[in-house]
Tab-separated table of N, CA and C in Angstrom:
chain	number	residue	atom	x	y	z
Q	25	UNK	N	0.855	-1.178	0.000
Q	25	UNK	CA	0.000	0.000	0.000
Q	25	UNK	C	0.895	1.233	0.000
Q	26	UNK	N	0.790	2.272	-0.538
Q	26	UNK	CA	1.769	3.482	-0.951
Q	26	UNK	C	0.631	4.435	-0.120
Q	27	UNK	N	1.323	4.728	0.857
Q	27	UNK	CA	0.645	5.386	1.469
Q	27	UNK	C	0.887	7.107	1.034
Q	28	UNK	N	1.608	7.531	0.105
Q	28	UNK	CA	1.816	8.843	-0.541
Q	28	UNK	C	0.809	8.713	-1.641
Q	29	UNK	N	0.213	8.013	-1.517
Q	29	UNK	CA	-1.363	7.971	-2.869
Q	29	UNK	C	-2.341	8.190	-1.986
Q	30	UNK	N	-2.339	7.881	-0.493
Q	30	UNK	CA	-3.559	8.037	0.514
Q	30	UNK	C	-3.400	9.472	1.193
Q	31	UNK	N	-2.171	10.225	1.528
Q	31	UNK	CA	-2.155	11.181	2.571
Q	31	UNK	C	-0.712	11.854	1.902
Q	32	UNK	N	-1.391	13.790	2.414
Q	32	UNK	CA	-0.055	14.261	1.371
Q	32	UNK	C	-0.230	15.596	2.896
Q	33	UNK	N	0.870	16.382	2.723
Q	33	UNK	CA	1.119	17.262	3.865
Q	33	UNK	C	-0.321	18.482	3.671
Q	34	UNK	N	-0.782	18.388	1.875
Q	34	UNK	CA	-2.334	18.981	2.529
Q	34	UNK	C	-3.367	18.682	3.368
Q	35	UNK	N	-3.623	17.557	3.421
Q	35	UNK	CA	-4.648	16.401	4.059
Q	35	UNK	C	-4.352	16.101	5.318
Q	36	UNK	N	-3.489	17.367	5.995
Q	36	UNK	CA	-3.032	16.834	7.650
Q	36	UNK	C	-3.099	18.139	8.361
Q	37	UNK	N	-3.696	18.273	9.707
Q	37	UNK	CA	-3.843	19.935	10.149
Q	37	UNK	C	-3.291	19.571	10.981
Q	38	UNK	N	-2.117	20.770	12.038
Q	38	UNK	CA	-2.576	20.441	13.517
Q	38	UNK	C	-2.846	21.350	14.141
Q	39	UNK	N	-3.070	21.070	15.383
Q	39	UNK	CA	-3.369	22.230	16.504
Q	39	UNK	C	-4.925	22.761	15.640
Q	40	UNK	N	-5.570	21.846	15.374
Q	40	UNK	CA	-6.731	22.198	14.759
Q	40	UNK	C	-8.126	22.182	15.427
Q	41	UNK	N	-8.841	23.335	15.301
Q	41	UNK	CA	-10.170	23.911	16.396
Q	41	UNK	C	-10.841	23.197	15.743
Q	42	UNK	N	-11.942	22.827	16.875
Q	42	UNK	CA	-13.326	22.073	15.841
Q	42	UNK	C	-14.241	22.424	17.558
Q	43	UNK	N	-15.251	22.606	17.052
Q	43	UNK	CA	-15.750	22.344	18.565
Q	43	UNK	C	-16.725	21.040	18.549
Q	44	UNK	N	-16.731	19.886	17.925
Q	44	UNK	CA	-17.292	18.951	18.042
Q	44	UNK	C	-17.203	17.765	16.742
Q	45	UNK	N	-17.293	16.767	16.908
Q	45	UNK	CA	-17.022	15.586	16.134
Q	45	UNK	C	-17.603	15.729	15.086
Q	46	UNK	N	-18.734	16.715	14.750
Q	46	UNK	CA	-19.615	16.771	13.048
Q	46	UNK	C	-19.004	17.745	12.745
Q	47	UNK	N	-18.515	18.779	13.290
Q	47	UNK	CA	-17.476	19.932	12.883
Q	47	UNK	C	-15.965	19.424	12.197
Q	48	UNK	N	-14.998	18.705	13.186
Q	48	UNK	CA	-13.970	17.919	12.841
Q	48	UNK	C	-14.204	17.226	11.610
Q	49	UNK	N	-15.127	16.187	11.374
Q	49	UNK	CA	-15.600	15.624	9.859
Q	49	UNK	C	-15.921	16.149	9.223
Q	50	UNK	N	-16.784	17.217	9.731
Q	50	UNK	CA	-17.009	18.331	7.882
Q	50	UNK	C	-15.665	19.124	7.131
Q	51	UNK	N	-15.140	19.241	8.873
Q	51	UNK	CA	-13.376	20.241	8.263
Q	51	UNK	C	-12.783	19.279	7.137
Q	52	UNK	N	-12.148	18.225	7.951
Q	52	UNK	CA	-11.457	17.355	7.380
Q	52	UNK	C	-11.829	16.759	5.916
Q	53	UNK	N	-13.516	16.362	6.029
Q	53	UNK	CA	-13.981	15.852	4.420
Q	53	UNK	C	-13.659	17.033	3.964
Q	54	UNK	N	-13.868	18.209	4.343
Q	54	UNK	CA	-13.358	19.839	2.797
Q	54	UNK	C	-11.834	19.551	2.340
Q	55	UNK	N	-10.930	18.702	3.435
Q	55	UNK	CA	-9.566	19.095	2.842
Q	55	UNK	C	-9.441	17.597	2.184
Q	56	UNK	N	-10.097	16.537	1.849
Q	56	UNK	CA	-10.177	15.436	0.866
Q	56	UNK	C	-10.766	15.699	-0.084
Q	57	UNK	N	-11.663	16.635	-0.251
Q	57	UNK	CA	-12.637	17.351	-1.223
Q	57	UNK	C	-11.747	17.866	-2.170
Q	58	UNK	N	-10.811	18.920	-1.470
Q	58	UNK	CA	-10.242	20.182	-2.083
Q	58	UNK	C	-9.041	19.582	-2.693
Q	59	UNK	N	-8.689	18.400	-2.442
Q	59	UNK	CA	-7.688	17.310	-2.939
Q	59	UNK	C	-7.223	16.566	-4.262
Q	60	UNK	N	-8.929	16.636	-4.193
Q	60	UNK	CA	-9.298	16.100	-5.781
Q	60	UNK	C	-9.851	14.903	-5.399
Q	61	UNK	N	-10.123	14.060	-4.223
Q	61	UNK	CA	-10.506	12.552	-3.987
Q	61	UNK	C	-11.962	12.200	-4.486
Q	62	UNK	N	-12.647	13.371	-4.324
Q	62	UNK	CA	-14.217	13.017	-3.948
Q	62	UNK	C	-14.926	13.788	-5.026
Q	63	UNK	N	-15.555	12.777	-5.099
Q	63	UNK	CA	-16.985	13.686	-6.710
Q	63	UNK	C	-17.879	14.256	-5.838
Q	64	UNK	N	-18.150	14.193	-4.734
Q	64	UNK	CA	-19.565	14.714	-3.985
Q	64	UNK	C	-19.191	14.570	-2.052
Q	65	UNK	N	-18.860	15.744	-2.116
Q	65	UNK	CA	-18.152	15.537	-0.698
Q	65	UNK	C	-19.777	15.346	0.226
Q	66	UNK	N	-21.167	15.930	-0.216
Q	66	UNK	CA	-22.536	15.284	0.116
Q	66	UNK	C	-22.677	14.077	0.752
Q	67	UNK	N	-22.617	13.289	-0.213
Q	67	UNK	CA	-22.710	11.890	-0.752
Q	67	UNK	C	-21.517	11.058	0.402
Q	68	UNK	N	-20.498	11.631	0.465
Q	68	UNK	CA	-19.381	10.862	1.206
Q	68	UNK	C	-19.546	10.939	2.606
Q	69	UNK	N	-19.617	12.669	3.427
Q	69	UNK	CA	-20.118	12.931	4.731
Q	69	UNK	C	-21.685	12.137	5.135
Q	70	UNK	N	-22.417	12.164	4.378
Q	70	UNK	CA	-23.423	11.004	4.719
Q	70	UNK	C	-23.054	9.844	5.052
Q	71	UNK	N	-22.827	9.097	3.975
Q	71	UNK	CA	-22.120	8.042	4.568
Q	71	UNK	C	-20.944	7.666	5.968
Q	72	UNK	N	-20.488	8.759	5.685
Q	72	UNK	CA	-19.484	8.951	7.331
Q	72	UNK	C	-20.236	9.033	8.352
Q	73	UNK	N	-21.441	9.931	8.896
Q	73	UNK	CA	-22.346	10.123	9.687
Q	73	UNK	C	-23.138	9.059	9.700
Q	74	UNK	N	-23.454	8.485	8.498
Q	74	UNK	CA	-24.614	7.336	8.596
Q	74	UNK	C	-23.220	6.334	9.590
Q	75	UNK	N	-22.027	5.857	9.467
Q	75	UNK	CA	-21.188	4.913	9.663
Q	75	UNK	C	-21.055	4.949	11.234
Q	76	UNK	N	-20.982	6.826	11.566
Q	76	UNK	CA	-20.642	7.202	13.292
Q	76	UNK	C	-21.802	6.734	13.683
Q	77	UNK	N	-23.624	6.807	12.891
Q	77	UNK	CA	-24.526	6.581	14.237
Q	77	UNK	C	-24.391	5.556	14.662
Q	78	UNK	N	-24.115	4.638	13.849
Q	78	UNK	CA	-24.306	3.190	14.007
Q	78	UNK	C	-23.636	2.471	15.420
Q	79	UNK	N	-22.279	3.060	15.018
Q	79	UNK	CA	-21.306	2.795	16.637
Q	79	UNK	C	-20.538	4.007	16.720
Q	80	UNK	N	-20.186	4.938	17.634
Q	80	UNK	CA	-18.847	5.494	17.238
Q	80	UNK	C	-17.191	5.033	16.890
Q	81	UNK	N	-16.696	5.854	16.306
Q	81	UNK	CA	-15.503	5.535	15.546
Q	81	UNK	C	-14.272	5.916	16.258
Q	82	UNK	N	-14.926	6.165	17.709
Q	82	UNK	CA	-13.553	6.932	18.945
Q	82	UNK	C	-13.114	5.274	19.537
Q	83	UNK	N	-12.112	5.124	18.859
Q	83	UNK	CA	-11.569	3.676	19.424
Q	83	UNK	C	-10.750	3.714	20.725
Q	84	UNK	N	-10.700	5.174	21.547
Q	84	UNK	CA	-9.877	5.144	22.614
Q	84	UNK	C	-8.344	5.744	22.539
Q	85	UNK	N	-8.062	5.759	23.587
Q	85	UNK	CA	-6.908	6.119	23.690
Q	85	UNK	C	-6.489	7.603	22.937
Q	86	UNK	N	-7.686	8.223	23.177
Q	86	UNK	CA	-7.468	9.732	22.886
Q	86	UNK	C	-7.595	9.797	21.101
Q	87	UNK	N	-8.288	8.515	20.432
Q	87	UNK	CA	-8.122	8.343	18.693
Q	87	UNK	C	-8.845	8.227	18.214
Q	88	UNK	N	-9.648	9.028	17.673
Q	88	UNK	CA	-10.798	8.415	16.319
Q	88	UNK	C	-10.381	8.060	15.064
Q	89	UNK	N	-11.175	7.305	14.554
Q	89	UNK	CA	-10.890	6.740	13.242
Q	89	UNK	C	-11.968	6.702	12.227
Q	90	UNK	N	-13.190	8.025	12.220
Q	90	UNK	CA	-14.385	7.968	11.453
Q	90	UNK	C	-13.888	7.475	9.865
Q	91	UNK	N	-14.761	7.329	8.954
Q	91	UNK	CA	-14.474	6.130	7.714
Q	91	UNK	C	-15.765	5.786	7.012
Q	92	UNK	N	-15.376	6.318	5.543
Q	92	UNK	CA	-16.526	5.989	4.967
Q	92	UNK	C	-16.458	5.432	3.804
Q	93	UNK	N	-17.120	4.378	3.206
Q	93	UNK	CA	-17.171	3.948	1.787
Q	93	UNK	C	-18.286	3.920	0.833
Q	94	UNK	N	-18.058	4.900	0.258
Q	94	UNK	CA	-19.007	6.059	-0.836
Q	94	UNK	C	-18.771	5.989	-1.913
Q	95	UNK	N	-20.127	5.701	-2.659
Q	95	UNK	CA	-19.575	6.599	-4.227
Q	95	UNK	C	-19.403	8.092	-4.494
Q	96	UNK	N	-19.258	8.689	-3.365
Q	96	UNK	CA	-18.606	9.927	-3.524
Q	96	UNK	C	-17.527	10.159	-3.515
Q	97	UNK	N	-16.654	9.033	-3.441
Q	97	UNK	CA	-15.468	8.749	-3.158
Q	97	UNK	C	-15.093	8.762	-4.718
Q	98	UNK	N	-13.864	9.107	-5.639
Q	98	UNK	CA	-12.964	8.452	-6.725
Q	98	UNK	C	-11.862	8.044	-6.176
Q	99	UNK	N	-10.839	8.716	-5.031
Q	99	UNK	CA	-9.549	7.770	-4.900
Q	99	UNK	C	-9.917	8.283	-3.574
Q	100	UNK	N	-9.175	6.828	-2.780
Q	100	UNK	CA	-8.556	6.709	-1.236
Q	100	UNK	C	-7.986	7.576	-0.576
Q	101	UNK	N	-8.379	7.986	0.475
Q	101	UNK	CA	-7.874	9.002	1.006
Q	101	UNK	C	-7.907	9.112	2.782
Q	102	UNK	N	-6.860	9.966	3.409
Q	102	UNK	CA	-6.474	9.587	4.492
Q	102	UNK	C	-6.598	11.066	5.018
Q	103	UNK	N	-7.178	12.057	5.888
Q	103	UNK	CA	-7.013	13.402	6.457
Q	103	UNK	C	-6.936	13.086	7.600
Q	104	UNK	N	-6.323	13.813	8.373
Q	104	UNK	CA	-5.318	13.552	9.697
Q	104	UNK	C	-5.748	14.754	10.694
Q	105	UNK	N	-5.867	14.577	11.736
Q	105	UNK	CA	-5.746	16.458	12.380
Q	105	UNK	C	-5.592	16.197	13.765
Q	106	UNK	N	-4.863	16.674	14.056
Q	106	UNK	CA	-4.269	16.800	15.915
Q	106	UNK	C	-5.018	17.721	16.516
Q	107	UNK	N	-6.206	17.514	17.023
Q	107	UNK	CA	-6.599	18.716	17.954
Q	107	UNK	C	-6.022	19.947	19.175
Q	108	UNK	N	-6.930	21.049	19.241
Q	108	UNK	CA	-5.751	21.875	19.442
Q	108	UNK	C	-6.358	21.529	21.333
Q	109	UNK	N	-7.927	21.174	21.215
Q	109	UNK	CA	-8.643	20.475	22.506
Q	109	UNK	C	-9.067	19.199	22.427
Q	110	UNK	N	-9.470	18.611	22.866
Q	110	UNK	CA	-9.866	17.343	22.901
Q	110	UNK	C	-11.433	17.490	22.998
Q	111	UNK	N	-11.691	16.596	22.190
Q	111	UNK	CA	-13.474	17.091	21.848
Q	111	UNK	C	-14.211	15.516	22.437
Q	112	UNK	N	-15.134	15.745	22.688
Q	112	UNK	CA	-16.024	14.384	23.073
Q	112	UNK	C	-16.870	13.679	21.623
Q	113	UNK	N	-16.318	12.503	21.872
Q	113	UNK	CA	-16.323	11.309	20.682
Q	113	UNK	C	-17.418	10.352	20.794
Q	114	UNK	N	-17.519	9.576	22.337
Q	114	UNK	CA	-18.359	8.692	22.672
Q	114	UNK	C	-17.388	7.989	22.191
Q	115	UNK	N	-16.384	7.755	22.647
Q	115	UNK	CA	-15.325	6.785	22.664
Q	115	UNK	C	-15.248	5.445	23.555
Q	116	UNK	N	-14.879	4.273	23.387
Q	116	UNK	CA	-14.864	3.162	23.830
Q	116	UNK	C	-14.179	3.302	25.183
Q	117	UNK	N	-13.360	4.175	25.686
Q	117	UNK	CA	-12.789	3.779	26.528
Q	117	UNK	C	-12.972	5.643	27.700
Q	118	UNK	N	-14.593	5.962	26.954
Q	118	UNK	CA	-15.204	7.402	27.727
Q	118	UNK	C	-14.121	8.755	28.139
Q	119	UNK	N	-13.293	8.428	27.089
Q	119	UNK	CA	-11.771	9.846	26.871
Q	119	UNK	C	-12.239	10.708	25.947
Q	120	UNK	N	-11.987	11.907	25.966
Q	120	UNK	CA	-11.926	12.535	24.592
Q	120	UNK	C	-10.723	12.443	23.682
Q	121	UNK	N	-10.970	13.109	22.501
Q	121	UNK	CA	-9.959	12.482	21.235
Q	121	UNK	C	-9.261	13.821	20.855
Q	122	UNK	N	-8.027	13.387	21.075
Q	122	UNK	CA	-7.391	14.257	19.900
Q	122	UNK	C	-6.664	14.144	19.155
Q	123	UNK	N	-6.522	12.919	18.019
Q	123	UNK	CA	-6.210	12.416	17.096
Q	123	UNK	C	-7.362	11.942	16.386
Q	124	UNK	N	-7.549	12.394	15.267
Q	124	UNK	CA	-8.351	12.332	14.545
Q	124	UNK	C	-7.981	11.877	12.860
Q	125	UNK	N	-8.441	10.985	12.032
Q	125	UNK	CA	-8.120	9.987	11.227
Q	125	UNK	C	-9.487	9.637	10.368
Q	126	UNK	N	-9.363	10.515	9.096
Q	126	UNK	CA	-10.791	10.217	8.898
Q	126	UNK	C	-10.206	9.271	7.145
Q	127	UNK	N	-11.083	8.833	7.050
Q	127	UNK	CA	-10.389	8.140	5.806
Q	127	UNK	C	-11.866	7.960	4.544
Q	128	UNK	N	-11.541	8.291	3.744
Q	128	UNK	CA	-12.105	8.048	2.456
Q	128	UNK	C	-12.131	7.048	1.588
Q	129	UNK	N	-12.931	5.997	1.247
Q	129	UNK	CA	-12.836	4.918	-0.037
Q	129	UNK	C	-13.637	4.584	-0.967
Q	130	UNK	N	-13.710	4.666	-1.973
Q	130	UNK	CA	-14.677	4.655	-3.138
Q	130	UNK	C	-15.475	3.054	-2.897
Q	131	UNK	N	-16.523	3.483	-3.189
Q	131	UNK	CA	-17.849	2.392	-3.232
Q	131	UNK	C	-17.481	0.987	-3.970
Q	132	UNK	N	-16.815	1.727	-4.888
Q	132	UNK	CA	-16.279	0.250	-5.944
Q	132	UNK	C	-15.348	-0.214	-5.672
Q	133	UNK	N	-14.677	0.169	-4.641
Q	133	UNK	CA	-13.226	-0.673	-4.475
Q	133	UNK	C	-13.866	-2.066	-4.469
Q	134	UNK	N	-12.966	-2.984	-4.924
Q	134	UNK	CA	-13.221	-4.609	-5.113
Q	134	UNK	C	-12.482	-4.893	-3.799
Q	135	UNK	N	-11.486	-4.391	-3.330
Q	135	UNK	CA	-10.524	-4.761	-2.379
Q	135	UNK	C	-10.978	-4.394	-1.286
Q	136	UNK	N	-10.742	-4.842	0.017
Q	136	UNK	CA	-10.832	-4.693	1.514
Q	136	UNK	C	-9.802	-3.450	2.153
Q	137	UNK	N	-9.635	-2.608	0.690
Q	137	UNK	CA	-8.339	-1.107	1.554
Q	137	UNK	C	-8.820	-0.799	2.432
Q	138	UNK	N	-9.727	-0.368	2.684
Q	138	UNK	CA	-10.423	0.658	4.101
Q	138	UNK	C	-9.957	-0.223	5.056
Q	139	UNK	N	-10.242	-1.483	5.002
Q	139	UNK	CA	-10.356	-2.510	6.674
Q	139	UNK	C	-8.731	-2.991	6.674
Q	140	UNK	N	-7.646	-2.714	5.277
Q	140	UNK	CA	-6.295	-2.653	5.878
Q	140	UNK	C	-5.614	-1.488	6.406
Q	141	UNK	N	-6.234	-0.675	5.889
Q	141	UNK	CA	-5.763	0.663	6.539
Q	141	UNK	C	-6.120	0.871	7.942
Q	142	UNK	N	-7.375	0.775	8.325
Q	142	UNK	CA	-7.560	0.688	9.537
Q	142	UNK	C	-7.311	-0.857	10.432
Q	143	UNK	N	-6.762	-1.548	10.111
Q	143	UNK	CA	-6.311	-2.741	10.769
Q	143	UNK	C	-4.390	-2.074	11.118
Q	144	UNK	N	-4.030	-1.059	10.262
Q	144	UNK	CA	-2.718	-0.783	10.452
Q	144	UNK	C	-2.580	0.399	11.322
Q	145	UNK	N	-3.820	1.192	11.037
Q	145	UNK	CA	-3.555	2.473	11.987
Q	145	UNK	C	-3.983	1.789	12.896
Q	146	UNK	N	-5.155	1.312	13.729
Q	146	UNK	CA	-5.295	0.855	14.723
Q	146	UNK	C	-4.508	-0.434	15.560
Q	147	UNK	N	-3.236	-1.050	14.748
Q	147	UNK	CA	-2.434	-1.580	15.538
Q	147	UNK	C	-1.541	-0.803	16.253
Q	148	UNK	N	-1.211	0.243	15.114
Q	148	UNK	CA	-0.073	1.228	15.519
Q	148	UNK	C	-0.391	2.456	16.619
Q	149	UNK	N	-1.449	2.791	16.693
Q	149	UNK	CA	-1.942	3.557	17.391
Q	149	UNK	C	-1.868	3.138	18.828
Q	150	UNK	N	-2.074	1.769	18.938
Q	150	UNK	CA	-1.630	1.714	20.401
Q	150	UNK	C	-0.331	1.536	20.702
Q	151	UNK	N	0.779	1.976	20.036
Q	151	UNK	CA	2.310	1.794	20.036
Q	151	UNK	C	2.444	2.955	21.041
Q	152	UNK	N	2.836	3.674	21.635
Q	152	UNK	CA	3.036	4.751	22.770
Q	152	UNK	C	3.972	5.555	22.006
Q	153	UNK	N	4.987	4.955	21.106
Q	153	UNK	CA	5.554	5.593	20.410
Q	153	UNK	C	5.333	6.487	19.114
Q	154	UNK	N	4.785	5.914	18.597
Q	154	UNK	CA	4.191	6.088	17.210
Q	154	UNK	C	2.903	7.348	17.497
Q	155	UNK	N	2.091	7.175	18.797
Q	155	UNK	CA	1.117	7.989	18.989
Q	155	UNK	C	2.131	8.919	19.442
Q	156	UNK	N	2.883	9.306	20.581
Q	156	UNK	CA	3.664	10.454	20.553
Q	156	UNK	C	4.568	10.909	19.466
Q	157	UNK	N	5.039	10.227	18.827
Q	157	UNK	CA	5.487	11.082	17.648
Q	157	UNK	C	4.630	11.878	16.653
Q	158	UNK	N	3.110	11.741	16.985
Q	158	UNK	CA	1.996	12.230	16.146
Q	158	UNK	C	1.907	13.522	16.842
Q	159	UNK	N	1.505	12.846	18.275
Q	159	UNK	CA	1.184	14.344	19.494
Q	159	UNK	C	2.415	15.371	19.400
Q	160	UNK	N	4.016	15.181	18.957
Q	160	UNK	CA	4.642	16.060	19.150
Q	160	UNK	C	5.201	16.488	18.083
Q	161	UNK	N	4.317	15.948	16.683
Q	161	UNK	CA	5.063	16.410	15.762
Q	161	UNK	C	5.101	18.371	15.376
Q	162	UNK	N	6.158	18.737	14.875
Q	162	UNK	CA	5.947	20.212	14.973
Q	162	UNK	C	5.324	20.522	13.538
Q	163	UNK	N	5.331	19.970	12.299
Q	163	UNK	CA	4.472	20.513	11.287
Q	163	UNK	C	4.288	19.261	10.510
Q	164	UNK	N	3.317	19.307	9.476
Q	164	UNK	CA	2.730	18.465	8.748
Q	164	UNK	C	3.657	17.641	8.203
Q	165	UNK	N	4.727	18.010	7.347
Q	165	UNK	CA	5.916	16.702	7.132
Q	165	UNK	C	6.549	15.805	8.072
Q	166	UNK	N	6.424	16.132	9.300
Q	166	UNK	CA	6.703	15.455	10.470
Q	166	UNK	C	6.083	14.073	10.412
Q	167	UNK	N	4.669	14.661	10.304
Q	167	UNK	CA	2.710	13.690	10.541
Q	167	UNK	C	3.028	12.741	9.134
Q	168	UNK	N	3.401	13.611	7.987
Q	168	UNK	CA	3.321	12.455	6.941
Q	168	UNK	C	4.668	11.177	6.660
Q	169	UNK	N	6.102	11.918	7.050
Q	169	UNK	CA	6.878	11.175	7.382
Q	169	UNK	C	6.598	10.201	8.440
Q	170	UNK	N	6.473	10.271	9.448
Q	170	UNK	CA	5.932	9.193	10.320
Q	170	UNK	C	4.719	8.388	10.183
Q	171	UNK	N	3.344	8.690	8.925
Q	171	UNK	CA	2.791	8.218	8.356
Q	171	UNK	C	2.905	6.857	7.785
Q	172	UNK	N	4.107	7.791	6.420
Q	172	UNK	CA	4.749	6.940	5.060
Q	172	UNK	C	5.324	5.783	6.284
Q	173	UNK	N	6.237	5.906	6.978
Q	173	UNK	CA	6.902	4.729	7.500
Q	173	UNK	C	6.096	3.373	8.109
Q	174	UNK	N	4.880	4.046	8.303
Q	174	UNK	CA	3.780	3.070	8.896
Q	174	UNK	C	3.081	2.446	8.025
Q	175	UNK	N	2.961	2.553	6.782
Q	175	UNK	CA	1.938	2.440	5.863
Q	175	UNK	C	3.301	1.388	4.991
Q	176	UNK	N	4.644	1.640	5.431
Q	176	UNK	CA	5.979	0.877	4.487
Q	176	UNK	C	6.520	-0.483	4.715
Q	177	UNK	N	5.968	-0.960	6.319
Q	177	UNK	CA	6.255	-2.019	7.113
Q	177	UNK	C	5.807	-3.011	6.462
C-alpha cells in the first residue's frame, strides 16, 4: 500500500479547532474534497455520519478513526488532524480524542483497503511511540513522514 497515494502534507492539520465531532468531519472531508478525492463531498459525509450513528468511531486512547465507503469517493484518502482540545467522541474507553483519522474509499473498491488501513492504523496507534510522535510532531511533514513509514512495514 503506498501510502503517498492516501495522505499528502495537505490532508493533515494540527493544533486544529473544531468544537465537536460533526465539525472535525465536515473540516477534514473539505480538505479530501479540495484534494481532488471526492466527486460529492454530500454523498461521502453522509455516509461517514450514517457509519458514526451506528457505533462510534472513537476507538480510545485519545483516537478516532471515522471512515466511509461512498460513491462519492474516486480515490482513497487519508485526512489527519491533531486537535488543538480534545473534543467528546463517545469513545470506547469514555476519553476525549485528539487524534483524529478520517479516511475516504470509493464504493467500488473490489478490495478490503479501508479494513487494511484501519487494521494498520489501529495496531499502531496503540504503540506509545508512534502515537507520541503524532502528538509532538511540529508541522505536517513530520505527521506524513511518520505516516509513510507506517503504511511501508
Amino acid at each position: 500500500m503506498e501510502m503517498s497515494s492516501l495522505i499528502n502534507e495537505d490532508l493533515i492539520v494540527l493544533d486544529m479547532e473544531g468544537e465537536d465531532r460533526d465539525s472535525i468531519i465536515k473540516s477534514l472531508g473539505e480538505l479530501i474534497d479540495r484534494n481532488g478525492n471526492l466527486n460529492s463531498i454530500d454523498e461521502y459525509l453522509q455516509t461517514v455520519f450514517e457509519r458514526e450513528a451506528k457505533s462510534s468511531t472513537g476507538v480510545g486512547y485519545e483516537i478516532a478513526i471515522p471512515h466511509g465507503k461512498s460513491e462519492g469517493v474516486d480515490k482513497p484518502a487519508i485526512a489527519f488532524a491533531r486537535l488543538k482540545e480534545a473534543v467528546e467522541w463517545e469513545s470506547f474507553d469514555d476519553k476525549p480524542v485528539k487524534l483524529v483519522f478520517l479516511l475516504a474509499v470509493p464504493d467500488k473498491s473490489e478490495t478490503n483497503e479501508h479494513l487494511k488501513i484501519l487494521s494498520t492504523l489501529s495496531r499502531n496507534l496503540l504503540n506509545e511511540e508512534f502515537k507520541d510522535s503524532l502528538m509532538s510532531a511540529q508541522n505536517a511533514e513530520d505527521v506524513n513522514d511518520t505516516l509513510s513509514k507506517l503504511f511501508q512495514q
